[in-house]
Amino acid sequence: SAVTNGDSKPAPKFDPTFTQNVINATGPKASPRIRQVIGSAIQHLHDWARENELTVDEWMAGVELINEAGRMSDDRRNEGQLVCDVLGLESLVDEITYKLATDASDAPTASAILGPFWRKDAPERAMGDTIVSGIENGDNTWMHGQVTDYLTGKPIEGAVLDIWHTAPNGLYEQQDPDQPDMNLRGRFTTGKDGKYELYCLRPTSYPIPFDGPAGKILQLLDRHPYRPAHIHFIVTAPGYKPIVTQIFDRRDKYITDDAVFAVKESLIVDFEPLKGNPKADFELSYDFRLATY
Ligand code: MBD
Ligand code: FE
């Protein structure tokens, strides 16, 4: 019978063997993981199309969106990743990959998504240095803490803290021609005591780029593009599992409404007013706990 979307017509029946034929086309040399993951993706995609009676026009609109994400992407903008972020997919795979990290206080520091704005080769800076340059209107913050082994509590020497965050105008330096190259980024290496200290800004909430496909999805879903104020970190140390994470400002109005669903309770921090330090108006104390392999 004809396929229609009419309310009074019975739901269309589709040939149930079609999807199995597509999956069975997989050849013998496909690796077991590829066979499993892509076979499953085919099954879910087909079920999704059938359940929603997806039309050719709707499917093509999705294809255009994917193509546009590809066209927009370069080494400064990863639109494909941003599309995944607004759909919650990067946060979900983070959770799946790092399920060992829990919110318990004696667990390793929880992970959070990398996001599209990390850059390799951030400048190596001396302990106690600032990552801020050329910004007059920021809330300077003294950030400090210790990197420890989460089981023994022992300080970790030679841990590298790679940090990055946005300027008060809501832009990472690579999005903003007015910021110096590598502004608000740096790498700091701990000494014997595992301690670190640096100067950064108290960040502000900011809208993720919404002039492309990710923004289009937000608009179609009647959603806002804001992320709560956050600072990104990758913490690495010889013999330890690297941690990719972010910390979030408790007082931010988007703390319970992150456009990319990355906030975890143990990653929420308090910026405390700081007196008597000419270099900063806020203090932030945060420790990182790493697990061995
Ligand atoms: C960001 O700044 C970010 O950190 C993530 C995860 C996604 C989009 C923009
Ligand atoms: Fe970010």
PDB file of C-alpha atoms and ligand atoms in Angstrom:
ATOM      1  CA  SER A   1       0.000   0.000   0.000  1.00  0.00           C
ATOM      2  CA  ALA A   2       1.068   3.627  -0.538  1.00  0.00           C
ATOM      3  CA  VAL A   3       3.248   5.353   2.063  1.00  0.00           C
ATOM      4  CA  THR A   4       1.547   8.462   3.452  1.00  0.00           C
ATOM      5  CA  ASN A   5       1.648  10.613   6.539  1.00  0.00           C
ATOM      6  CA  GLY A   6      -2.129  10.962   6.716  1.00  0.00           C
ATOM      7  CA  ASP A   7      -3.503  10.720  10.240  1.00  0.00           C
ATOM      8  CA  SER A   8      -6.353   8.386   9.354  1.00  0.00           C
ATOM      9  CA  LYS A   9      -4.187   5.953   7.367  1.00  0.00           C
ATOM     10  CA  PRO A  10      -2.541   2.988   9.087  1.00  0.00           C
ATOM     11  CA  ALA A  11       1.191   3.305   9.786  1.00  0.00           C
ATOM     12  CA  PRO A  12       3.122   2.195   6.699  1.00  0.00           C
ATOM     13  CA  LYS A  13       4.813  -1.193   6.776  1.00  0.00           C
ATOM     14  CA  PHE A  14       8.402  -1.349   5.579  1.00  0.00           C
ATOM     15  CA  ASP A  15      10.274  -4.424   4.449  1.00  0.00           C
ATOM     16  CA  PRO A  16      11.995  -5.629   7.640  1.00  0.00           C
ATOM     17  CA  THR A  17      14.699  -7.508   5.730  1.00  0.00           C
ATOM     18  CA  PHE A  18      16.052  -4.357   4.058  1.00  0.00           C
ATOM     19  CA  THR A  19      18.132  -3.156   7.025  1.00  0.00           C
ATOM     20  CA  GLN A  20      19.516  -6.635   7.647  1.00  0.00           C
ATOM     21  CA  ASN A  21      20.579  -6.846   3.977  1.00  0.00           C
ATOM     22  CA  VAL A  22      22.505  -3.577   4.335  1.00  0.00           C
ATOM     23  CA  ILE A  23      24.238  -4.754   7.532  1.00  0.00           C
ATOM     24  CA  ASN A  24      24.985  -8.141   5.968  1.00  0.00           C
ATOM     25  CA  ALA A  25      26.815  -6.440   3.102  1.00  0.00           C
ATOM     26  CA  THR A  26      29.736  -5.962   5.549  1.00  0.00           C
ATOM     27  CA  GLY A  27      32.667  -8.024   4.267  1.00  0.00           C
ATOM     28  CA  PRO A  28      34.779 -10.599   6.130  1.00  0.00           C
ATOM     29  CA  LYS A  29      37.816  -8.305   6.436  1.00  0.00           C
ATOM     30  CA  ALA A  30      35.966  -5.623   8.410  1.00  0.00           C
ATOM     31  CA  SER A  31      37.373  -5.521  11.943  1.00  0.00           C
ATOM     32  CA  PRO A  32      35.078  -6.800  14.730  1.00  0.00           C
ATOM     33  CA  ARG A  33      34.793  -3.318  16.254  1.00  0.00           C
ATOM     34  CA  ILE A  34      33.942  -1.697  12.904  1.00  0.00           C
ATOM     35  CA  ARG A  35      31.417  -4.440  12.173  1.00  0.00           C
ATOM     36  CA  GLN A  36      29.794  -3.892  15.579  1.00  0.00           C
ATOM     37  CA  VAL A  37      29.791  -0.086  15.722  1.00  0.00           C
ATOM     38  CA  ILE A  38      28.848   0.676  12.130  1.00  0.00           C
ATOM     39  CA  GLY A  39      26.395  -2.224  11.927  1.00  0.00           C
ATOM     40  CA  SER A  40      24.679  -0.855  15.018  1.00  0.00           C
ATOM     41  CA  ALA A  41      24.734   2.685  13.586  1.00  0.00           C
ATOM     42  CA  ILE A  42      23.008   1.421  10.416  1.00  0.00           C
ATOM     43  CA  GLN A  43      20.360  -0.333  12.504  1.00  0.00           C
ATOM     44  CA  HIS A  44      19.656   2.757  14.620  1.00  0.00           C
ATOM     45  CA  LEU A  45      19.695   5.144  11.647  1.00  0.00           C
ATOM     46  CA  HIS A  46      17.225   2.989   9.732  1.00  0.00           C
ATOM     47  CA  ASP A  47      14.961   2.553  12.765  1.00  0.00           C
ATOM     48  CA  TRP A  48      15.096   6.319  13.335  1.00  0.00           C
ATOM     49  CA  ALA A  49      14.159   7.065   9.716  1.00  0.00           C
ATOM     50  CA  ARG A  50      11.283   4.561   9.791  1.00  0.00           C
ATOM     51  CA  GLU A  51       9.952   5.663  13.187  1.00  0.00           C
ATOM     52  CA  ASN A  52       9.823   9.281  12.043  1.00  0.00           C
ATOM     53  CA  GLU A  53       8.780   8.542   8.455  1.00  0.00           C
ATOM     54  CA  LEU A  54      11.701  10.745   7.419  1.00  0.00           C
ATOM     55  CA  THR A  55      11.116  12.317   4.009  1.00  0.00           C
ATOM     56  CA  VAL A  56      13.674  12.873   1.266  1.00  0.00           C
ATOM     57  CA  ASP A  57      13.449  16.638   1.838  1.00  0.00           C
ATOM     58  CA  GLU A  58      14.097  16.304   5.574  1.00  0.00           C
ATOM     59  CA  TRP A  59      16.998  13.913   5.025  1.00  0.00           C
ATOM     60  CA  MET A  60      18.509  16.302   2.445  1.00  0.00           C
ATOM     61  CA  ALA A  61      18.211  19.219   4.900  1.00  0.00           C
ATOM     62  CA  GLY A  62      20.277  17.153   7.353  1.00  0.00           C
ATOM     63  CA  VAL A  63      22.841  16.335   4.667  1.00  0.00           C
ATOM     64  CA  GLU A  64      23.145  20.059   3.833  1.00  0.00           C
ATOM     65  CA  LEU A  65      23.733  20.823   7.494  1.00  0.00           C
ATOM     66  CA  ILE A  66      26.533  18.249   7.710  1.00  0.00           C
ATOM     67  CA  ASN A  67      28.080  19.548   4.485  1.00  0.00           C
ATOM     68  CA  GLU A  68      27.945  23.126   5.750  1.00  0.00           C
ATOM     69  CA  ALA A  69      29.629  22.074   9.010  1.00  0.00           C
ATOM     70  CA  GLY A  70      32.423  20.558   6.928  1.00  0.00           C
ATOM     71  CA  ARG A  71      32.765  23.655   4.736  1.00  0.00           C
ATOM     72  CA  MET A  72      33.036  25.916   7.794  1.00  0.00           C
ATOM     73  CA  SER A  73      35.632  23.831   9.589  1.00  0.00           C
ATOM     74  CA  ASP A  74      39.334  24.574   9.574  1.00  0.00           C
ATOM     75  CA  ASP A  75      42.072  24.507  12.198  1.00  0.00           C
ATOM     76  CA  ARG A  76      40.409  27.418  14.029  1.00  0.00           C
ATOM     77  CA  ARG A  77      36.839  26.208  13.922  1.00  0.00           C
ATOM     78  CA  ASN A  78      35.580  22.665  14.408  1.00  0.00           C
ATOM     79  CA  GLU A  79      31.898  22.962  13.521  1.00  0.00           C
ATOM     80  CA  GLY A  80      31.341  19.199  13.375  1.00  0.00           C
ATOM     81  CA  GLN A  81      32.420  18.982  17.004  1.00  0.00           C
ATOM     82  CA  LEU A  82      30.201  21.936  17.925  1.00  0.00           C
ATOM     83  CA  VAL A  83      27.188  20.225  16.326  1.00  0.00           C
ATOM     84  CA  CYS A  84      27.920  17.119  18.416  1.00  0.00           C
ATOM     85  CA  ASP A  85      28.290  19.332  21.515  1.00  0.00           C
ATOM     86  CA  VAL A  86      24.840  20.932  21.249  1.00  0.00           C
ATOM     87  CA  LEU A  87      23.364  17.441  20.794  1.00  0.00           C
ATOM     88  CA  GLY A  88      25.087  16.276  24.006  1.00  0.00           C
ATOM     89  CA  LEU A  89      27.181  13.697  22.167  1.00  0.00           C
ATOM     90  CA  GLU A  90      30.646  14.884  23.275  1.00  0.00           C
ATOM     91  CA  SER A  91      29.485  14.908  26.920  1.00  0.00           C
ATOM     92  CA  LEU A  92      27.990  11.444  26.524  1.00  0.00           C
ATOM     93  CA  VAL A  93      31.138   9.876  25.061  1.00  0.00           C
ATOM     94  CA  ASP A  94      33.192  11.639  27.737  1.00  0.00           C
ATOM     95  CA  GLU A  95      31.009   9.990  30.370  1.00  0.00           C
ATOM     96  CA  ILE A  96      31.306   6.592  28.668  1.00  0.00           C
ATOM     97  CA  THR A  97      35.075   6.837  28.175  1.00  0.00           C
ATOM     98  CA  TYR A  98      35.928   8.083  31.669  1.00  0.00           C
ATOM     99  CA  LYS A  99      33.244   6.357  33.748  1.00  0.00           C
ATOM    100  CA  LEU A 100      35.948   5.624  36.320  1.00  0.00           C
ATOM    101  CA  ALA A 101      35.963   9.295  37.325  1.00  0.00           C
ATOM    102  CA  THR A 102      33.146   9.885  39.764  1.00  0.00           C
ATOM    103  CA  ASP A 103      32.105  12.842  41.864  1.00  0.00           C
ATOM    104  CA  ALA A 104      33.366  11.276  45.106  1.00  0.00           C
ATOM    105  CA  SER A 105      35.902  13.477  46.884  1.00  0.00           C
ATOM    106  CA  ASP A 106      38.546  10.720  46.978  1.00  0.00           C
ATOM    107  CA  ALA A 107      38.126   9.817  43.304  1.00  0.00           C
ATOM    108  CA  PRO A 108      40.361  11.099  40.526  1.00  0.00           C
ATOM    109  CA  THR A 109      39.357  14.551  39.280  1.00  0.00           C
ATOM    110  CA  ALA A 110      36.314  14.215  37.041  1.00  0.00           C
ATOM    111  CA  SER A 111      36.719  14.736  33.312  1.00  0.00           C
ATOM    112  CA  ALA A 112      34.790  17.139  31.113  1.00  0.00           C
ATOM    113  CA  ILE A 113      34.720  17.596  27.368  1.00  0.00           C
ATOM    114  CA  LEU A 114      37.668  19.052  25.454  1.00  0.00           C
ATOM    115  CA  GLY A 115      35.546  21.347  23.304  1.00  0.00           C
ATOM    116  CA  PRO A 116      36.656  22.850  19.987  1.00  0.00           C
ATOM    117  CA  PHE A 117      39.086  25.535  21.237  1.00  0.00           C
ATOM    118  CA  TRP A 118      42.102  23.741  22.689  1.00  0.00           C
ATOM    119  CA  ARG A 119      45.338  24.520  20.836  1.00  0.00           C
ATOM    120  CA  LYS A 120      48.481  22.456  20.943  1.00  0.00           C
ATOM    121  CA  ASP A 121      51.782  24.057  21.907  1.00  0.00           C
ATOM    122  CA  ALA A 122      50.414  26.633  24.354  1.00  0.00           C
ATOM    123  CA  PRO A 123      53.368  28.605  25.752  1.00  0.00           C
ATOM    124  CA  GLU A 124      55.306  27.047  28.623  1.00  0.00           C
ATOM    125  CA  ARG A 125      55.226  29.587  31.436  1.00  0.00           C
ATOM    126  CA  ALA A 126      57.114  29.904  34.700  1.00  0.00           C
ATOM    127  CA  MET A 127      55.233  28.938  37.865  1.00  0.00           C
ATOM    128  CA  GLY A 128      53.414  32.005  39.202  1.00  0.00           C
ATOM    129  CA  ASP A 129      53.182  33.743  35.812  1.00  0.00           C
ATOM    130  CA  THR A 130      50.040  35.196  34.282  1.00  0.00           C
ATOM    131  CA  ILE A 131      48.341  33.926  31.140  1.00  0.00           C
ATOM    132  CA  VAL A 132      46.659  37.340  30.661  1.00  0.00           C
ATOM    133  CA  SER A 133      47.975  39.963  28.276  1.00  0.00           C
ATOM    134  CA  GLY A 134      46.412  43.083  26.799  1.00  0.00           C
ATOM    135  CA  ILE A 135      43.146  42.862  28.752  1.00  0.00           C
ATOM    136  CA  GLU A 136      42.179  45.810  30.977  1.00  0.00           C
ATOM    137  CA  ASN A 137      38.620  44.916  31.952  1.00  0.00           C
ATOM    138  CA  GLY A 138      39.047  41.412  33.382  1.00  0.00           C
ATOM    139  CA  ASP A 139      38.720  40.129  36.957  1.00  0.00           C
ATOM    140  CA  ASN A 140      42.287  39.050  37.666  1.00  0.00           C
ATOM    141  CA  THR A 141      42.424  35.820  39.643  1.00  0.00           C
ATOM    142  CA  TRP A 142      45.161  34.088  41.582  1.00  0.00           C
ATOM    143  CA  MET A 143      44.669  30.389  40.953  1.00  0.00           C
ATOM    144  CA  HIS A 144      46.616  27.770  42.845  1.00  0.00           C
ATOM    145  CA  GLY A 145      46.494  24.212  44.078  1.00  0.00           C
ATOM    146  CA  GLN A 146      48.231  20.881  44.061  1.00  0.00           C
ATOM    147  CA  VAL A 147      48.416  17.885  41.768  1.00  0.00           C
ATOM    148  CA  THR A 148      48.340  14.624  43.728  1.00  0.00           C
ATOM    149  CA  ASP A 149      48.052  10.867  43.292  1.00  0.00           C
ATOM    150  CA  TYR A 150      44.423  10.167  44.145  1.00  0.00           C
ATOM    151  CA  LEU A 151      45.195   6.902  45.963  1.00  0.00           C
ATOM    152  CA  THR A 152      48.250   7.848  48.011  1.00  0.00           C
ATOM    153  CA  GLY A 153      47.666  11.601  48.225  1.00  0.00           C
ATOM    154  CA  LYS A 154      51.347  12.120  47.346  1.00  0.00           C
ATOM    155  CA  PRO A 155      52.287  15.238  45.369  1.00  0.00           C
ATOM    156  CA  ILE A 156      53.109  14.653  41.706  1.00  0.00           C
ATOM    157  CA  GLU A 157      56.274  16.251  40.403  1.00  0.00           C
ATOM    158  CA  GLY A 158      56.506  17.102  36.717  1.00  0.00           C
ATOM    159  CA  ALA A 159      52.747  17.329  36.178  1.00  0.00           C
ATOM    160  CA  VAL A 160      51.883  19.679  33.324  1.00  0.00           C
ATOM    161  CA  LEU A 161      48.795  21.863  33.617  1.00  0.00           C
ATOM    162  CA  ASP A 162      47.599  23.101  30.227  1.00  0.00           C
ATOM    163  CA  ILE A 163      45.034  25.871  30.802  1.00  0.00           C
ATOM    164  CA  TRP A 164      42.837  27.946  28.467  1.00  0.00           C
ATOM    165  CA  HIS A 165      39.798  30.204  28.760  1.00  0.00           C
ATOM    166  CA  THR A 166      37.909  33.019  27.011  1.00  0.00           C
ATOM    167  CA  ALA A 167      38.456  36.772  27.243  1.00  0.00           C
ATOM    168  CA  PRO A 168      35.772  38.995  28.828  1.00  0.00           C
ATOM    169  CA  ASN A 169      34.344  39.582  25.322  1.00  0.00           C
ATOM    170  CA  GLY A 170      33.482  35.864  25.202  1.00  0.00           C
ATOM    171  CA  LEU A 171      36.097  34.936  22.617  1.00  0.00           C
ATOM    172  CA  TYR A 172      39.041  32.553  22.667  1.00  0.00           C
ATOM    173  CA  GLU A 173      42.161  34.180  21.223  1.00  0.00           C
ATOM    174  CA  GLN A 174      41.987  32.277  17.930  1.00  0.00           C
ATOM    175  CA  GLN A 175      38.480  33.670  17.358  1.00  0.00           C
ATOM    176  CA  ASP A 176      39.574  37.236  18.035  1.00  0.00           C
ATOM    177  CA  PRO A 177      42.051  39.205  15.875  1.00  0.00           C
ATOM    178  CA  ASP A 178      42.413  41.794  18.675  1.00  0.00           C
ATOM    179  CA  GLN A 179      43.988  39.349  21.132  1.00  0.00           C
ATOM    180  CA  PRO A 180      47.666  38.436  21.108  1.00  0.00           C
ATOM    181  CA  ASP A 181      48.441  34.965  19.800  1.00  0.00           C
ATOM    182  CA  MET A 182      48.119  32.334  22.577  1.00  0.00           C
ATOM    183  CA  ASN A 183      46.557  34.839  24.997  1.00  0.00           C
ATOM    184  CA  LEU A 184      44.840  33.218  28.006  1.00  0.00           C
ATOM    185  CA  ARG A 185      46.663  29.940  27.419  1.00  0.00           C
ATOM    186  CA  GLY A 186      49.654  28.415  29.099  1.00  0.00           C
ATOM    187  CA  ARG A 187      51.410  25.300  30.333  1.00  0.00           C
ATOM    188  CA  PHE A 188      52.790  25.087  33.872  1.00  0.00           C
ATOM    189  CA  THR A 189      54.961  22.285  35.263  1.00  0.00           C
ATOM    190  CA  THR A 190      54.852  21.325  38.941  1.00  0.00           C
ATOM    191  CA  GLY A 191      57.938  20.912  41.106  1.00  0.00           C
ATOM    192  CA  LYS A 192      58.579  18.399  43.915  1.00  0.00           C
ATOM    193  CA  ASP A 193      55.671  19.643  46.041  1.00  0.00           C
ATOM    194  CA  GLY A 194      53.159  19.117  43.191  1.00  0.00           C
ATOM    195  CA  LYS A 195      51.945  22.662  43.674  1.00  0.00           C
ATOM    196  CA  TYR A 196      51.043  25.163  40.985  1.00  0.00           C
ATOM    197  CA  GLU A 197      50.065  28.808  40.938  1.00  0.00           C
ATOM    198  CA  LEU A 198      49.208  31.189  38.142  1.00  0.00           C
ATOM    199  CA  TYR A 199      47.229  34.298  37.301  1.00  0.00           C
ATOM    200  CA  CYS A 200      44.224  34.145  34.996  1.00  0.00           C
ATOM    201  CA  LEU A 201      40.849  35.861  34.759  1.00  0.00           C
ATOM    202  CA  ARG A 202      37.574  35.011  36.390  1.00  0.00           C
ATOM    203  CA  PRO A 203      35.811  34.058  33.161  1.00  0.00           C
ATOM    204  CA  THR A 204      32.307  35.067  32.119  1.00  0.00           C
ATOM    205  CA  SER A 205      29.498  33.086  30.533  1.00  0.00           C
ATOM    206  CA  TYR A 206      29.601  33.312  26.773  1.00  0.00           C
ATOM    207  CA  PRO A 207      27.703  32.160  23.698  1.00  0.00           C
ATOM    208  CA  ILE A 208      29.220  29.343  21.669  1.00  0.00           C
ATOM    209  CA  PRO A 209      29.526  30.309  17.995  1.00  0.00           C
ATOM    210  CA  PHE A 210      25.980  30.247  16.627  1.00  0.00           C
ATOM    211  CA  ASP A 211      26.463  31.560  13.089  1.00  0.00           C
ATOM    212  CA  GLY A 212      26.658  28.049  11.603  1.00  0.00           C
ATOM    213  CA  PRO A 213      24.944  24.642  11.743  1.00  0.00           C
ATOM    214  CA  ALA A 214      25.266  24.313  15.552  1.00  0.00           C
ATOM    215  CA  GLY A 215      23.508  27.669  15.878  1.00  0.00           C
ATOM    216  CA  LYS A 216      20.902  26.573  13.361  1.00  0.00           C
ATOM    217  CA  ILE A 217      20.116  23.523  15.499  1.00  0.00           C
ATOM    218  CA  LEU A 218      19.847  25.699  18.630  1.00  0.00           C
ATOM    219  CA  GLN A 219      17.469  28.026  16.802  1.00  0.00           C
ATOM    220  CA  LEU A 220      15.288  25.183  15.502  1.00  0.00           C
ATOM    221  CA  LEU A 221      15.117  23.740  19.024  1.00  0.00           C
ATOM    222  CA  ASP A 222      14.366  27.128  20.624  1.00  0.00           C
ATOM    223  CA  ARG A 223      17.550  26.968  22.738  1.00  0.00           C
ATOM    224  CA  HIS A 224      20.089  29.571  23.886  1.00  0.00           C
ATOM    225  CA  PRO A 225      23.803  29.301  22.990  1.00  0.00           C
ATOM    226  CA  TYR A 226      25.335  30.108  26.412  1.00  0.00           C
ATOM    227  CA  ARG A 227      27.895  28.157  28.373  1.00  0.00           C
ATOM    228  CA  PRO A 228      28.498  28.926  32.047  1.00  0.00           C
ATOM    229  CA  ALA A 229      31.853  30.592  32.756  1.00  0.00           C
ATOM    230  CA  HIS A 230      34.522  27.904  32.654  1.00  0.00           C
ATOM    231  CA  ILE A 231      38.261  27.288  32.547  1.00  0.00           C
ATOM    232  CA  HIS A 232      39.662  24.357  30.587  1.00  0.00           C
ATOM    233  CA  PHE A 233      42.523  22.102  31.690  1.00  0.00           C
ATOM    234  CA  ILE A 234      44.488  19.149  30.459  1.00  0.00           C
ATOM    235  CA  VAL A 235      46.591  17.739  33.280  1.00  0.00           C
ATOM    236  CA  THR A 236      49.266  15.213  32.380  1.00  0.00           C
ATOM    237  CA  ALA A 237      52.061  13.568  34.366  1.00  0.00           C
ATOM    238  CA  PRO A 238      54.470  10.734  33.609  1.00  0.00           C
ATOM    239  CA  GLY A 239      52.882   7.407  34.587  1.00  0.00           C
ATOM    240  CA  TYR A 240      49.425   8.903  35.137  1.00  0.00           C
ATOM    241  CA  LYS A 241      46.263   8.987  33.059  1.00  0.00           C
ATOM    242  CA  PRO A 242      45.786  12.429  31.503  1.00  0.00           C
ATOM    243  CA  ILE A 243      42.728  14.371  32.619  1.00  0.00           C
ATOM    244  CA  VAL A 244      40.812  16.608  30.246  1.00  0.00           C
ATOM    245  CA  THR A 245      38.478  18.768  32.285  1.00  0.00           C
ATOM    246  CA  GLN A 246      36.849  22.137  32.967  1.00  0.00           C
ATOM    247  CA  ILE A 247      35.914  23.995  36.121  1.00  0.00           C
ATOM    248  CA  PHE A 248      32.781  26.105  36.427  1.00  0.00           C
ATOM    249  CA  ASP A 249      31.888  29.236  38.395  1.00  0.00           C
ATOM    250  CA  ARG A 250      29.166  28.403  40.934  1.00  0.00           C
ATOM    251  CA  ARG A 251      27.644  31.876  40.705  1.00  0.00           C
ATOM    252  CA  ASP A 252      27.164  31.801  36.952  1.00  0.00           C
ATOM    253  CA  LYS A 253      23.546  32.083  35.831  1.00  0.00           C
ATOM    254  CA  TYR A 254      23.984  29.272  33.292  1.00  0.00           C
ATOM    255  CA  ILE A 255      25.508  26.812  35.774  1.00  0.00           C
ATOM    256  CA  THR A 256      22.422  24.559  35.537  1.00  0.00           C
ATOM    257  CA  ASP A 257      21.770  25.293  31.868  1.00  0.00           C
ATOM    258  CA  ASP A 258      24.958  24.674  29.861  1.00  0.00           C
ATOM    259  CA  ALA A 259      24.336  24.708  26.078  1.00  0.00           C
ATOM    260  CA  VAL A 260      26.699  21.715  25.747  1.00  0.00           C
ATOM    261  CA  PHE A 261      25.754  19.796  28.938  1.00  0.00           C
ATOM    262  CA  ALA A 262      29.257  19.546  30.414  1.00  0.00           C
ATOM    263  CA  VAL A 263      28.814  20.642  34.057  1.00  0.00           C
ATOM    264  CA  LYS A 264      29.506  18.117  36.836  1.00  0.00           C
ATOM    265  CA  GLU A 265      29.009  18.856  40.526  1.00  0.00           C
ATOM    266  CA  SER A 266      32.616  18.197  41.568  1.00  0.00           C
ATOM    267  CA  LEU A 267      33.876  20.636  38.931  1.00  0.00           C
ATOM    268  CA  ILE A 268      31.960  23.631  40.314  1.00  0.00           C
ATOM    269  CA  VAL A 269      34.237  26.110  42.117  1.00  0.00           C
ATOM    270  CA  ASP A 270      34.058  29.296  44.159  1.00  0.00           C
ATOM    271  CA  PHE A 271      36.030  32.407  43.240  1.00  0.00           C
ATOM    272  CA  GLU A 272      36.761  34.131  46.552  1.00  0.00           C
ATOM    273  CA  PRO A 273      37.356  37.887  46.831  1.00  0.00           C
ATOM    274  CA  LEU A 274      41.056  38.519  47.484  1.00  0.00           C
ATOM    275  CA  LYS A 275      42.458  41.465  49.440  1.00  0.00           C
ATOM    276  CA  GLY A 276      46.033  42.697  49.639  1.00  0.00           C
ATOM    277  CA  ASN A 277      47.293  41.230  46.357  1.00  0.00           C
ATOM    278  CA  PRO A 278      47.919  44.008  43.819  1.00  0.00           C
ATOM    279  CA  LYS A 279      47.820  41.447  40.996  1.00  0.00           C
ATOM    280  CA  ALA A 280      44.387  39.920  41.615  1.00  0.00           C
ATOM    281  CA  ASP A 281      40.902  40.593  42.983  1.00  0.00           C
ATOM    282  CA  PHE A 282      39.882  36.933  43.253  1.00  0.00           C
ATOM    283  CA  GLU A 283      41.408  33.731  44.515  1.00  0.00           C
ATOM    284  CA  LEU A 284      40.651  30.259  43.248  1.00  0.00           C
ATOM    285  CA  SER A 285      41.961  27.144  44.901  1.00  0.00           C
ATOM    286  CA  TYR A 286      41.656  23.845  43.056  1.00  0.00           C
ATOM    287  CA  ASP A 287      43.478  20.518  43.403  1.00  0.00           C
ATOM    288  CA  PHE A 288      43.819  17.854  40.726  1.00  0.00           C
ATOM    289  CA  ARG A 289      43.901  14.147  41.621  1.00  0.00           C
ATOM    290  CA  LEU A 290      45.340  11.772  39.043  1.00  0.00           C
ATOM    291  CA  ALA A 291      45.151   7.999  38.703  1.00  0.00           C
ATOM    292  CA  THR A 292      47.982   5.757  37.556  1.00  0.00           C
ATOM    293  CA  TYR A 293      47.495   3.498  34.553  1.00  0.00           C
TER     294      TYR A 293
HETATM  295  C1  MBD B   1      33.295  25.941  24.224  1.00  0.00           C
HETATM  296  O1  MBD B   1      34.007  26.968  24.703  1.00  0.00           O
HETATM  297  C2  MBD B   1      33.433  24.776  24.848  1.00  0.00           C
HETATM  298  O2  MBD B   1      34.251  24.734  25.903  1.00  0.00           O
HETATM  299  C3  MBD B   1      32.729  23.651  24.420  1.00  0.00           C
HETATM  300  C4  MBD B   1      32.882  22.365  25.143  1.00  0.00           C
HETATM  301  C5  MBD B   1      31.902  23.736  23.321  1.00  0.00           C
HETATM  302  C6  MBD B   1      31.764  24.930  22.680  1.00  0.00           C
HETATM  303  C7  MBD B   1      32.452  26.039  23.115  1.00  0.00           C
HETATM  304 FE    FE B   2      35.257  26.492  26.356  1.00  0.00          FE
END
